[in-house]
Coordinates of C-alpha atoms in Angstrom, one line a residue:
M263 CA 0.0 0.0 0.0
H264 CA 1.3 3.4 -0.9
G265 CA -1.3 5.5 1.1
Y266 CA -2.6 8.7 -0.4
G267 CA -1.1 10.4 -3.4
P268 CA 0.0 9.0 -6.8
T269 CA 1.6 5.5 -6.9
P270 CA 5.3 5.4 -7.8
Q271 CA 6.1 4.7 -11.5
Q272 CA 6.9 1.1 -12.3
Q273 CA 10.5 0.5 -13.2
M274 CA 11.2 -0.2 -16.8
T275 CA 12.6 -3.5 -17.8
S276 CA 16.3 -3.4 -18.8
L277 CA 16.9 -3.1 -22.5
P278 CA 19.4 -5.3 -24.2
S279 CA 22.8 -3.7 -25.1
P280 CA 23.4 -2.3 -28.6
A281 CA 26.0 -5.0 -29.2
A282 CA 23.5 -7.8 -28.4
L283 CA 20.9 -6.3 -30.7
T284 CA 23.4 -5.9 -33.5
T285 CA 24.4 -9.5 -33.2
V286 CA 20.8 -10.8 -33.3
R287 CA 20.1 -8.6 -36.4
V288 CA 23.2 -9.9 -38.2
I289 CA 22.3 -13.5 -37.5
L290 CA 18.6 -13.1 -38.6
V291 CA 19.6 -11.2 -41.8
T292 CA 22.2 -13.8 -42.6
V293 CA 19.7 -16.7 -42.1
T294 CA 17.2 -15.0 -44.3
V295 CA 19.7 -14.4 -47.1
L296 CA 21.2 -17.9 -47.0
S297 CA 17.8 -19.5 -47.1
C298 CA 16.8 -17.4 -50.1
G299 CA 14.0 -15.9 -48.0
L300 CA 12.4 -19.2 -47.0
L301 CA 13.4 -18.5 -43.3
G302 CA 12.3 -14.8 -43.5
W303 CA 9.4 -15.6 -41.1
V304 CA 12.0 -16.1 -38.3
A305 CA 12.9 -12.4 -38.4
M306 CA 9.2 -11.4 -38.6
L307 CA 8.4 -13.7 -35.7
R308 CA 11.0 -11.9 -33.5
L309 CA 9.7 -8.6 -34.6
A310 CA 6.1 -9.5 -33.7
I311 CA 7.3 -10.7 -30.3
V312 CA 9.3 -7.6 -29.6
T313 CA 6.7 -5.0 -30.7
R314 CA 3.6 -6.9 -29.8
R315 CA 1.6 -5.0 -32.4
P316 CA -1.3 -6.7 -34.3
R317 CA 0.1 -5.4 -37.6
D318 CA 3.4 -7.3 -37.2
W319 CA 1.5 -10.5 -36.3
V320 CA -0.5 -10.1 -39.5
L321 CA 2.6 -9.5 -41.6
L322 CA 4.2 -12.6 -40.0
V323 CA 1.3 -14.7 -41.3
V324 CA 1.6 -13.1 -44.7
V325 CA 5.3 -13.8 -44.9
M326 CA 4.8 -17.4 -43.8
A327 CA 2.2 -17.8 -46.6
I328 CA 4.6 -16.3 -49.2
N329 CA 7.4 -18.6 -48.0
A330 CA 5.1 -21.6 -48.2
A331 CA 4.1 -20.7 -51.8
L332 CA 7.8 -20.1 -52.8
F333 CA 8.8 -23.4 -51.3
A334 CA 6.0 -25.1 -53.3
F335 CA 7.1 -23.3 -56.4
I336 CA 10.7 -24.4 -56.0
V337 CA 9.7 -28.0 -55.3
G338 CA 7.5 -28.0 -58.4
T339 CA 10.3 -26.9 -60.7
P340 CA 12.3 -29.6 -62.6
D341 CA 15.5 -30.9 -61.0
D342 CA 17.6 -30.0 -64.0
P343 CA 17.9 -26.2 -64.3
D344 CA 18.2 -26.5 -68.1
D345 CA 14.7 -27.8 -68.2
M346 CA 13.3 -24.6 -66.6
S347 CA 11.9 -21.9 -68.8
D348 CA 13.3 -18.4 -68.7
A349 CA 10.0 -17.1 -67.4
S350 CA 10.1 -19.5 -64.4
V351 CA 13.7 -18.6 -63.6
L352 CA 12.9 -14.9 -63.8
L353 CA 9.8 -15.3 -61.7
M354 CA 11.6 -17.2 -59.0
L355 CA 14.5 -14.7 -58.9
L356 CA 12.1 -11.7 -58.6
W357 CA 10.1 -13.5 -56.0
I358 CA 13.2 -14.2 -53.9
V359 CA 14.7 -10.7 -54.3
A360 CA 11.4 -9.0 -53.4
L361 CA 10.9 -11.3 -50.4
L362 CA 14.5 -10.7 -49.1
A363 CA 14.3 -6.9 -49.6
G364 CA 10.9 -6.6 -48.0
V365 CA 11.5 -8.7 -45.0
I366 CA 15.0 -7.4 -44.2
T367 CA 14.2 -3.7 -44.8
Y368 CA 11.0 -3.8 -42.7
Y369 CA 12.5 -5.9 -39.9
L370 CA 15.5 -3.6 -39.5
Y371 CA 13.6 -0.4 -39.8
V372 CA 10.8 -1.3 -37.3
E373 CA 13.1 -2.9 -34.7
I374 CA 15.7 -0.1 -34.7
R375 CA 12.9 2.5 -34.4
H376 CA 11.2 0.5 -31.6
Y377 CA 14.3 0.3 -29.4
S378 CA 15.2 3.9 -30.1
S379 CA 11.8 5.0 -28.8
L380 CA 12.2 2.9 -25.7
R381 CA 15.7 4.4 -25.0
S382 CA 14.3 7.9 -25.4
L383 CA 11.6 7.1 -22.9
G384 CA 14.0 5.6 -20.5
T385 CA 16.4 8.6 -20.5
S386 CA 13.6 11.1 -19.8
P387 CA 13.4 12.3 -16.1
P388 CA 11.1 10.0 -14.1
Y389 CA 8.0 11.4 -12.4
T390 CA 8.6 12.3 -8.8
A391 CA 5.7 12.2 -6.4
P392 CA 5.4 15.3 -4.2
A393 CA 7.1 14.9 -0.8
H394 CA 3.9 16.0 1.1
P395 CA 0.6 15.0 -0.6
A396 CA -2.3 17.4 -0.3
P397 CA -4.0 16.8 3.0
L398 CA -7.6 15.7 3.1
P399 CA -10.3 18.0 4.6
Y400 CA -10.4 16.1 7.9
Q401 CA -6.6 16.2 8.1
R402 CA -6.6 19.9 7.6
H403 CA -9.2 20.3 10.3
A404 CA -7.3 18.2 12.8
A405 CA -4.1 20.1 12.0
Q406 CA -5.8 23.4 12.7
Q407 CA -7.2 22.2 16.0
Q408 CA -3.7 20.9 17.0
Q409 CA -2.2 24.4 16.2
Q410 CA -4.9 26.1 18.3
Q411 CA -4.3 23.8 21.3
H412 CA -0.6 24.4 21.0
H413 CA -1.1 28.2 20.9
Q414 CA -3.4 28.1 24.0
Q415 CA -1.0 25.9 26.0
H416 CA 1.9 28.3 25.1
H417 CA -0.2 31.3 26.2
H418 CA -1.1 29.7 29.5
Q419 CA 2.4 28.5 30.2
Q420 CA 3.9 31.9 29.5
P421 CA 5.0 33.3 33.0
H422 CA 3.7 36.6 34.1
P423 CA 6.4 39.1 35.3
Q424 CA 6.7 39.2 39.1
P425 CA 8.2 42.2 41.0
N426 CA 11.7 41.6 42.2
P427 CA 12.1 42.4 45.9
Y428 CA 15.8 43.0 45.6
T429 CA 15.5 45.8 43.1
V430 CA 16.3 49.3 44.5
Q431 CA 13.4 51.7 44.0
T432 CA 14.5 55.0 42.8
P433 CA 13.2 58.0 44.8
P434 CA 10.7 60.4 43.2
P435 CA 12.4 63.3 41.6
T436 CA 12.7 66.4 43.8
P437 CA 11.0 69.5 42.6
T438 CA 13.3 71.9 40.9
P439 CA 13.9 75.3 42.6
A440 CA 12.3 78.3 41.2
P441 CA 14.3 80.1 38.7
R442 CA 16.6 82.9 39.8
R443 CA 14.8 85.4 37.7
L444 CA 11.7 85.0 40.0
D445 CA 13.8 85.7 43.1
Q446 CA 15.3 88.8 41.5
V447 CA 11.8 90.1 40.6
R448 CA 10.7 89.6 44.2
A449 CA 13.7 91.4 45.6
E450 CA 13.0 94.4 43.2
L451 CA 9.4 94.5 44.3
D452 CA 10.4 94.5 48.0
E453 CA 12.8 97.4 47.4
L454 CA 10.2 99.3 45.5
S455 CA 7.6 98.8 48.3
D456 CA 10.2 100.0 50.9
Y457 CA 11.0 103.1 48.8
L458 CA 7.3 103.9 48.5
R459 CA 6.8 103.6 52.2
K460 CA 9.7 105.8 52.9
E461 CA 8.4 108.5 50.5
N462 CA 5.0 108.4 52.2
R463 CA 6.5 108.9 55.6
E464 CA 8.6 111.8 54.5
G465 CA 5.6 113.5 52.9
E466 CA 3.6 113.1 56.0
G467 CA 6.4 114.7 58.1
R468 CA 6.4 117.8 56.0

């Protein structure tokens, strides 16, 4: 079980090495040529097994039918080549050349293209599932409740500041004295009042 989220991509089967593929192709082409096309169905059978496409299976049946007809034609010809007509010889040669060219060309082209496409898919960057899949609605709700409870616990556990009995309390600031200008004005007013009193006394004495 993989839980929620996309399942991991299945690992691709290992492809054969290019040297092994080249060896197999050389062997099948050589067998087809040496048999004059009568064993061309072997190459088509391998191609149908590799690609697994319905079209290649149909072509395999067609090639086998052509090989059977060619074999029957060769068996029906006289044993002495001199007794064969020029038309029969020409027909047999054209038949063999067309069968060889068709089977070898189609087999090599389709198989090379098939393995090239597989290698291009194998070298592409694989799909990586997200590290954290999207949470479901009930998971989001549970996560929100958990965050709220954690916040409330942190708020209740936070200590309130207590007064330190060992701290020295600073005395209140003393009122600043009145400016000197005010004292000077008062002194001048006192002198003026004394002068006025003195003037009044002298005026009364006269």
